[in-house]
Short mmCIF file of N, CA, C and O in Angstrom, two decimals:
data_model
loop_
_atom_site.label_atom_id
_atom_site.label_comp_id
_atom_site.label_asym_id
_atom_site.label_seq_id
_atom_site.Cartn_x
_atom_site.Cartn_y
_atom_site.Cartn_z
N MET A 528 118.81 47.04 105.42
CA MET A 528 119.13 46.90 104.02
C MET A 528 120.12 47.98 103.65
O MET A 528 120.04 49.09 104.12
N PHE A 529 121.06 47.62 102.79
CA PHE A 529 122.11 48.54 102.42
C PHE A 529 122.02 48.89 100.94
O PHE A 529 121.60 48.10 100.12
N SER A 530 122.43 50.09 100.62
CA SER A 530 122.46 50.55 99.24
C SER A 530 123.75 51.32 99.04
O SER A 530 123.90 52.41 99.58
N GLY A 531 124.70 50.76 98.29
CA GLY A 531 125.99 51.42 98.14
C GLY A 531 126.68 51.48 99.49
O GLY A 531 126.82 50.49 100.16
N VAL A 532 127.09 52.68 99.89
CA VAL A 532 127.73 52.84 101.20
C VAL A 532 126.75 53.32 102.26
O VAL A 532 127.07 53.37 103.43
N ASN A 533 125.55 53.68 101.85
CA ASN A 533 124.56 54.20 102.79
C ASN A 533 123.55 53.14 103.21
O ASN A 533 123.31 52.18 102.49
N LEU A 534 122.96 53.36 104.36
CA LEU A 534 121.88 52.52 104.85
C LEU A 534 120.62 52.89 104.09
O LEU A 534 120.27 54.07 104.00
N LYS A 535 119.94 51.91 103.54
CA LYS A 535 118.71 52.17 102.77
C LYS A 535 117.50 52.30 103.69
O LYS A 535 116.72 53.23 103.58
N ALA A 536 117.34 51.34 104.60
CA ALA A 536 116.19 51.33 105.50
C ALA A 536 116.46 50.36 106.64
O ALA A 536 117.31 49.49 106.54
N ILE A 537 115.70 50.53 107.71
CA ILE A 537 115.73 49.56 108.80
C ILE A 537 114.33 49.00 108.96
O ILE A 537 113.35 49.67 108.66
N LYS A 538 114.26 47.78 109.38
CA LYS A 538 112.97 47.15 109.68
C LYS A 538 112.70 47.33 111.16
O LYS A 538 113.60 47.23 111.98
N LEU A 539 111.46 47.60 111.51
CA LEU A 539 111.09 47.87 112.89
C LEU A 539 110.31 46.70 113.48
O LEU A 539 109.36 46.21 112.87
N ASP A 540 110.73 46.26 114.65
CA ASP A 540 110.06 45.19 115.37
C ASP A 540 109.78 45.68 116.79
O ASP A 540 110.48 46.54 117.30
N GLU A 541 108.76 45.12 117.41
CA GLU A 541 108.47 45.45 118.81
C GLU A 541 108.21 44.15 119.56
O GLU A 541 107.84 43.14 118.96
N PRO A 542 108.39 44.17 120.86
CA PRO A 542 108.14 42.95 121.64
C PRO A 542 106.66 42.57 121.59
O PRO A 542 105.80 43.41 121.82
N GLY A 543 106.40 41.30 121.28
CA GLY A 543 105.05 40.76 121.34
C GLY A 543 104.92 39.96 122.62
O GLY A 543 105.67 40.16 123.57
N GLN A 544 103.98 39.04 122.65
CA GLN A 544 103.78 38.21 123.84
C GLN A 544 105.03 37.38 124.17
O GLN A 544 105.51 37.40 125.28
N ASN A 545 105.53 36.62 123.18
CA ASN A 545 106.68 35.75 123.40
C ASN A 545 107.77 35.92 122.37
O ASN A 545 108.75 35.18 122.39
N GLU A 546 107.60 36.86 121.47
CA GLU A 546 108.57 37.05 120.39
C GLU A 546 108.46 38.46 119.84
O GLU A 546 107.53 39.19 120.15
N LEU A 547 109.43 38.83 119.02
CA LEU A 547 109.37 40.12 118.35
C LEU A 547 108.35 40.06 117.22
O LEU A 547 108.18 39.03 116.58
N VAL A 548 107.69 41.19 116.96
CA VAL A 548 106.68 41.29 115.91
C VAL A 548 107.10 42.42 114.97
O VAL A 548 107.41 43.52 115.41
N HIS A 549 107.11 42.13 113.67
CA HIS A 549 107.47 43.14 112.67
C HIS A 549 106.34 44.17 112.56
O HIS A 549 105.18 43.81 112.41
N VAL A 550 106.70 45.47 112.66
CA VAL A 550 105.68 46.51 112.60
C VAL A 550 105.91 47.53 111.48
O VAL A 550 105.15 48.49 111.38
N GLY A 551 106.92 47.33 110.67
CA GLY A 551 107.12 48.26 109.56
C GLY A 551 108.58 48.53 109.30
O GLY A 551 109.46 47.80 109.73
N GLY A 552 108.82 49.62 108.59
CA GLY A 552 110.18 49.99 108.25
C GLY A 552 110.38 51.49 108.35
O GLY A 552 109.43 52.25 108.49
N CYS A 553 111.63 51.89 108.27
CA CYS A 553 111.98 53.30 108.37
C CYS A 553 113.13 53.54 107.40
O CYS A 553 114.16 52.88 107.48
N GLY A 554 112.95 54.49 106.50
CA GLY A 554 113.99 54.77 105.51
C GLY A 554 114.40 56.23 105.47
O GLY A 554 115.14 56.64 104.58
N THR A 555 113.94 57.03 106.43
CA THR A 555 114.29 58.44 106.46
C THR A 555 114.58 58.89 107.89
O THR A 555 114.30 58.18 108.84
N GLY A 556 115.14 60.09 107.99
CA GLY A 556 115.38 60.67 109.30
C GLY A 556 116.83 60.73 109.70
O GLY A 556 117.15 61.17 110.80
N TRP A 557 117.74 60.28 108.84
CA TRP A 557 119.16 60.33 109.18
C TRP A 557 119.93 61.00 108.04
O TRP A 557 119.52 60.97 106.89
N SER A 558 121.06 61.59 108.41
CA SER A 558 121.93 62.25 107.44
C SER A 558 122.76 61.21 106.69
O SER A 558 122.82 60.04 107.09
N SER A 559 123.43 61.62 105.63
CA SER A 559 124.31 60.70 104.89
C SER A 559 125.45 60.21 105.79
O SER A 559 125.81 59.04 105.74
N ASP A 560 125.99 61.10 106.61
CA ASP A 560 127.08 60.70 107.51
C ASP A 560 126.59 59.66 108.53
O ASP A 560 127.24 58.65 108.74
N LEU A 561 125.43 59.92 109.14
CA LEU A 561 124.88 58.97 110.09
C LEU A 561 124.51 57.66 109.40
O LEU A 561 124.70 56.58 109.96
N SER A 562 124.05 57.74 108.18
CA SER A 562 123.70 56.54 107.42
C SER A 562 124.92 55.64 107.25
O SER A 562 124.84 54.42 107.44
N ARG A 563 126.06 56.22 106.92
CA ARG A 563 127.29 55.44 106.78
C ARG A 563 127.72 54.85 108.13
O ARG A 563 128.15 53.70 108.20
N GLU A 564 127.62 55.63 109.21
CA GLU A 564 127.98 55.14 110.54
C GLU A 564 127.07 53.98 110.95
O GLU A 564 127.55 52.98 111.49
N LEU A 565 125.77 54.12 110.71
CA LEU A 565 124.84 53.05 111.04
C LEU A 565 125.12 51.80 110.25
O LEU A 565 125.06 50.69 110.77
N ARG A 566 125.43 51.97 108.98
CA ARG A 566 125.74 50.80 108.15
C ARG A 566 126.94 50.05 108.71
O ARG A 566 126.90 48.83 108.85
N THR A 567 127.99 50.78 109.07
CA THR A 567 129.18 50.14 109.63
C THR A 567 128.84 49.41 110.92
O THR A 567 129.24 48.27 111.13
N LEU A 568 128.07 50.07 111.79
CA LEU A 568 127.66 49.45 113.05
C LEU A 568 126.85 48.19 112.81
O LEU A 568 127.12 47.13 113.38
N LEU A 569 125.84 48.27 111.94
CA LEU A 569 124.96 47.14 111.69
C LEU A 569 125.66 45.99 110.98
O LEU A 569 125.35 44.82 111.23
N GLU A 570 126.60 46.30 110.09
CA GLU A 570 127.34 45.22 109.41
C GLU A 570 128.08 44.36 110.43
O GLU A 570 128.21 43.16 110.26
N GLY A 571 128.56 44.98 111.50
CA GLY A 571 129.26 44.24 112.55
C GLY A 571 128.35 43.40 113.42
O GLY A 571 128.81 42.58 114.19
N MET A 572 127.05 43.60 113.29
CA MET A 572 126.06 42.87 114.09
C MET A 572 125.27 41.86 113.25
O MET A 572 124.32 41.27 113.73
N ALA A 573 125.66 41.68 112.01
CA ALA A 573 124.90 40.82 111.09
C ALA A 573 124.81 39.39 111.60
O ALA A 573 125.72 38.86 112.21
N THR A 574 123.65 38.79 111.33
CA THR A 574 123.39 37.40 111.68
C THR A 574 122.69 36.73 110.49
O THR A 574 122.10 37.41 109.67
N LYS A 575 122.76 35.43 110.41
CA LYS A 575 122.14 34.72 109.28
C LYS A 575 120.64 34.55 109.45
O LYS A 575 119.90 34.53 108.49
N ALA A 576 120.19 34.43 110.67
CA ALA A 576 118.77 34.18 110.93
C ALA A 576 118.08 35.44 111.44
O ALA A 576 118.58 36.08 112.36
N PRO A 577 116.93 35.79 110.87
CA PRO A 577 116.21 36.97 111.37
C PRO A 577 115.59 36.70 112.74
O PRO A 577 115.26 35.57 113.09
N ALA A 578 115.43 37.78 113.52
CA ALA A 578 114.81 37.66 114.84
C ALA A 578 113.29 37.55 114.73
O ALA A 578 112.62 37.20 115.69
N VAL A 579 112.75 37.88 113.56
CA VAL A 579 111.31 37.79 113.31
C VAL A 579 111.08 36.95 112.07
O VAL A 579 111.98 36.76 111.26
N SER A 580 109.88 36.47 111.90
CA SER A 580 109.53 35.71 110.71
C SER A 580 109.30 36.69 109.56
O SER A 580 108.19 37.19 109.37
N LEU A 581 110.36 36.99 108.85
CA LEU A 581 110.31 37.99 107.79
C LEU A 581 111.28 37.58 106.70
O LEU A 581 112.43 37.27 106.98
N LYS A 582 110.82 37.56 105.49
CA LYS A 582 111.68 37.18 104.38
C LYS A 582 111.83 38.37 103.44
O LYS A 582 110.84 38.87 102.92
N ARG A 583 113.03 38.80 103.27
CA ARG A 583 113.35 39.89 102.35
C ARG A 583 114.58 39.47 101.57
O ARG A 583 115.59 39.08 102.16
N LYS A 584 114.52 39.58 100.27
CA LYS A 584 115.61 39.14 99.41
C LYS A 584 116.91 39.88 99.69
O LYS A 584 117.97 39.29 99.76
N ASP A 585 116.83 41.18 99.88
CA ASP A 585 118.05 41.98 100.02
C ASP A 585 118.30 42.46 101.45
O ASP A 585 119.10 43.35 101.66
N ALA A 586 117.65 41.87 102.42
CA ALA A 586 117.79 42.31 103.81
C ALA A 586 119.04 41.72 104.46
O ALA A 586 119.43 40.60 104.16
N VAL A 587 119.64 42.50 105.34
CA VAL A 587 120.73 42.04 106.19
C VAL A 587 120.17 42.06 107.61
O VAL A 587 119.78 43.11 108.11
N PHE A 588 120.10 40.91 108.25
CA PHE A 588 119.52 40.82 109.57
C PHE A 588 120.58 41.00 110.64
O PHE A 588 121.71 40.56 110.48
N VAL A 589 120.21 41.66 111.73
CA VAL A 589 121.13 41.90 112.84
C VAL A 589 120.47 41.47 114.14
O VAL A 589 119.25 41.31 114.21
N GLU A 590 121.28 41.30 115.18
CA GLU A 590 120.75 40.98 116.49
C GLU A 590 119.89 42.16 116.97
O GLU A 590 120.28 43.31 116.78
N PRO A 591 118.75 41.91 117.58
CA PRO A 591 117.86 43.00 118.02
C PRO A 591 118.31 43.60 119.36
O PRO A 591 117.73 43.34 120.40
N VAL A 592 119.36 44.42 119.31
CA VAL A 592 119.91 45.00 120.54
C VAL A 592 119.85 46.53 120.56
O VAL A 592 120.28 47.15 121.52
N LEU A 593 119.30 47.14 119.52
CA LEU A 593 119.20 48.59 119.46
C LEU A 593 117.75 49.05 119.55
O LEU A 593 116.83 48.30 119.20
N ILE A 594 117.56 50.26 120.01
CA ILE A 594 116.24 50.88 120.09
C ILE A 594 116.17 51.95 119.01
O ILE A 594 117.06 52.79 118.91
N ALA A 595 115.14 51.91 118.20
CA ALA A 595 114.90 52.96 117.20
C ALA A 595 113.70 53.76 117.66
O ALA A 595 112.60 53.24 117.77
N GLU A 596 113.93 55.01 117.95
CA GLU A 596 112.82 55.91 118.28
C GLU A 596 112.40 56.56 116.97
O GLU A 596 113.22 57.17 116.28
N VAL A 597 111.13 56.41 116.61
CA VAL A 597 110.65 56.92 115.33
C VAL A 597 109.45 57.84 115.52
O VAL A 597 108.75 57.77 116.53
N GLU A 598 109.26 58.68 114.55
CA GLU A 598 108.08 59.54 114.50
C GLU A 598 107.14 58.95 113.46
O GLU A 598 107.58 58.53 112.39
N TYR A 599 105.86 58.93 113.77
CA TYR A 599 104.89 58.36 112.85
C TYR A 599 103.56 59.08 113.02
O TYR A 599 103.32 59.75 114.02
N ARG A 600 102.69 58.94 112.05
CA ARG A 600 101.39 59.61 112.09
C ARG A 600 100.31 58.74 112.72
O ARG A 600 99.50 59.22 113.49
N ALA A 601 100.28 57.47 112.39
CA ALA A 601 99.23 56.58 112.90
C ALA A 601 99.62 55.13 112.65
O ALA A 601 100.47 54.84 111.82
N TRP A 602 98.98 54.25 113.38
CA TRP A 602 99.10 52.81 113.14
C TRP A 602 98.07 52.41 112.09
O TRP A 602 96.97 52.95 112.06
N THR A 603 98.41 51.43 111.26
CA THR A 603 97.41 50.88 110.33
C THR A 603 96.54 49.89 111.09
O THR A 603 96.86 49.49 112.22
N ASP A 604 95.45 49.48 110.48
CA ASP A 604 94.54 48.52 111.11
C ASP A 604 95.21 47.17 111.38
O ASP A 604 94.80 46.46 112.29
N ASP A 605 96.24 46.85 110.60
CA ASP A 605 96.93 45.57 110.81
C ASP A 605 98.19 45.71 111.68
O ASP A 605 99.03 44.83 111.72
N GLY A 606 98.31 46.84 112.40
CA GLY A 606 99.39 46.99 113.36
C GLY A 606 100.74 47.38 112.79
O GLY A 606 101.77 47.04 113.36
N LYS A 607 100.75 48.11 111.70
CA LYS A 607 102.00 48.54 111.07
C LYS A 607 102.17 50.05 111.20
O LYS A 607 101.21 50.80 111.37
N LEU A 608 103.42 50.49 111.08
CA LEU A 608 103.76 51.91 111.10
C LEU A 608 104.18 52.34 109.70
O LEU A 608 105.32 52.13 109.31
N PRO A 609 103.29 52.93 108.92
CA PRO A 609 103.68 53.35 107.58
C PRO A 609 104.45 54.67 107.63
O PRO A 609 104.16 55.55 108.45
N HIS A 610 105.47 54.80 106.80
CA HIS A 610 106.21 56.05 106.62
C HIS A 610 106.83 56.59 107.91
O HIS A 610 106.82 57.79 108.15
N ALA A 611 107.37 55.72 108.75
CA ALA A 611 108.03 56.16 109.97
C ALA A 611 109.33 56.87 109.64
O ALA A 611 110.01 56.53 108.67
N SER A 612 109.67 57.87 110.43
CA SER A 612 110.91 58.64 110.26
C SER A 612 111.74 58.52 111.54
O SER A 612 111.23 58.69 112.65
N SER A 613 113.02 58.23 111.38
CA SER A 613 113.90 58.02 112.53
C SER A 613 114.17 59.31 113.29
O SER A 613 114.42 60.36 112.70
N LYS A 614 114.10 59.21 114.61
CA LYS A 614 114.49 60.33 115.47
C LYS A 614 115.80 60.01 116.18
O LYS A 614 116.63 60.88 116.39
N GLU A 615 115.98 58.74 116.55
CA GLU A 615 117.17 58.35 117.28
C GLU A 615 117.33 56.83 117.22
O GLU A 615 116.34 56.10 117.25
N ILE A 616 118.56 56.38 117.12
CA ILE A 616 118.87 54.95 117.22
C ILE A 616 119.94 54.84 118.29
O ILE A 616 120.95 55.53 118.24
N ARG A 617 119.67 53.99 119.30
CA ARG A 617 120.58 53.92 120.43
C ARG A 617 120.58 52.52 121.02
O ARG A 617 119.74 51.69 120.68
N GLU A 618 121.54 52.31 121.92
CA GLU A 618 121.58 51.04 122.63
C GLU A 618 120.44 50.99 123.64
O GLU A 618 119.99 52.02 124.12
N ARG A 619 120.00 49.79 123.94
CA ARG A 619 118.95 49.61 124.93
C ARG A 619 119.60 49.60 126.31
O ARG A 619 120.20 48.63 126.72
N VAL A 620 119.50 50.74 127.00
CA VAL A 620 120.12 50.86 128.32
C VAL A 620 119.07 51.05 129.41
O VAL A 620 119.40 51.16 130.58
N ASP A 621 117.82 51.12 129.02
CA ASP A 621 116.76 51.33 129.99
C ASP A 621 115.78 50.17 129.93
O ASP A 621 115.97 49.21 129.23
N ASP A 622 114.72 50.28 130.67
CA ASP A 622 113.72 49.22 130.76
C ASP A 622 112.99 49.08 129.43
O ASP A 622 112.28 50.00 129.02
N PRO A 623 113.13 47.94 128.73
CA PRO A 623 112.48 47.80 127.43
C PRO A 623 110.95 47.82 127.50
O PRO A 623 110.31 48.06 126.50
N THR A 624 110.37 47.64 128.67
CA THR A 624 108.91 47.71 128.76
C THR A 624 108.43 49.13 128.51
O THR A 624 107.26 49.35 128.21
N ALA A 625 109.33 50.10 128.62
CA ALA A 625 108.96 51.49 128.32
C ALA A 625 108.61 51.64 126.85
O ALA A 625 107.98 52.61 126.46
N PHE A 626 108.97 50.67 126.04
CA PHE A 626 108.74 50.73 124.61
C PHE A 626 107.64 49.78 124.17
O PHE A 626 107.52 49.46 123.01
N ASP A 627 106.83 49.32 125.11
CA ASP A 627 105.73 48.44 124.80
C ASP A 627 104.60 49.30 124.21
O ASP A 627 103.75 49.82 124.90
N ILE A 628 104.63 49.47 122.90
CA ILE A 628 103.75 50.38 122.21
C ILE A 628 102.28 50.00 122.37
O ILE A 628 101.44 50.84 122.60
N GLN A 629 101.97 48.72 122.26
CA GLN A 629 100.58 48.30 122.35
C GLN A 629 99.99 48.65 123.70
O GLN A 629 98.82 49.07 123.78
N SER A 630 100.76 48.50 124.79
CA SER A 630 100.24 48.87 126.11
C SER A 630 100.02 50.37 126.21
O SER A 630 99.08 50.84 126.83
N ALA A 631 100.90 51.13 125.58
CA ALA A 631 100.76 52.59 125.61
C ALA A 631 99.52 53.05 124.88
O ALA A 631 98.92 54.06 125.22
N LEU A 632 99.10 52.29 123.86
CA LEU A 632 97.93 52.66 123.06
C LEU A 632 96.63 52.23 123.73
O LEU A 632 95.56 52.75 123.38
N ALA A 633 96.70 51.28 124.65
CA ALA A 633 95.48 50.75 125.28
C ALA A 633 94.85 51.75 126.24
O ALA A 633 95.37 52.68 126.67
#
């Protein structure tokens, strides 16, 4: 989602059994300069259809090709990450199974 020239927030998804699963959002952890850079990058990746079943009036959906490493305190009972803070956003260049959060928690 965009606000003015800055990125407002990103939605977080993780691999499920056969599809991506929405697990929350992240709206902090980046500088104003990085926010503008991310917005420019994400605008170039925009798509009309979301990769997950999620409806947001003001959302801009992008292809799920980036990894967001976030800091969080705990998972909610319904599998969400409340108040996550961004540590890094990067291209997926390694084994995506390394990011299988549910397996890591088991």
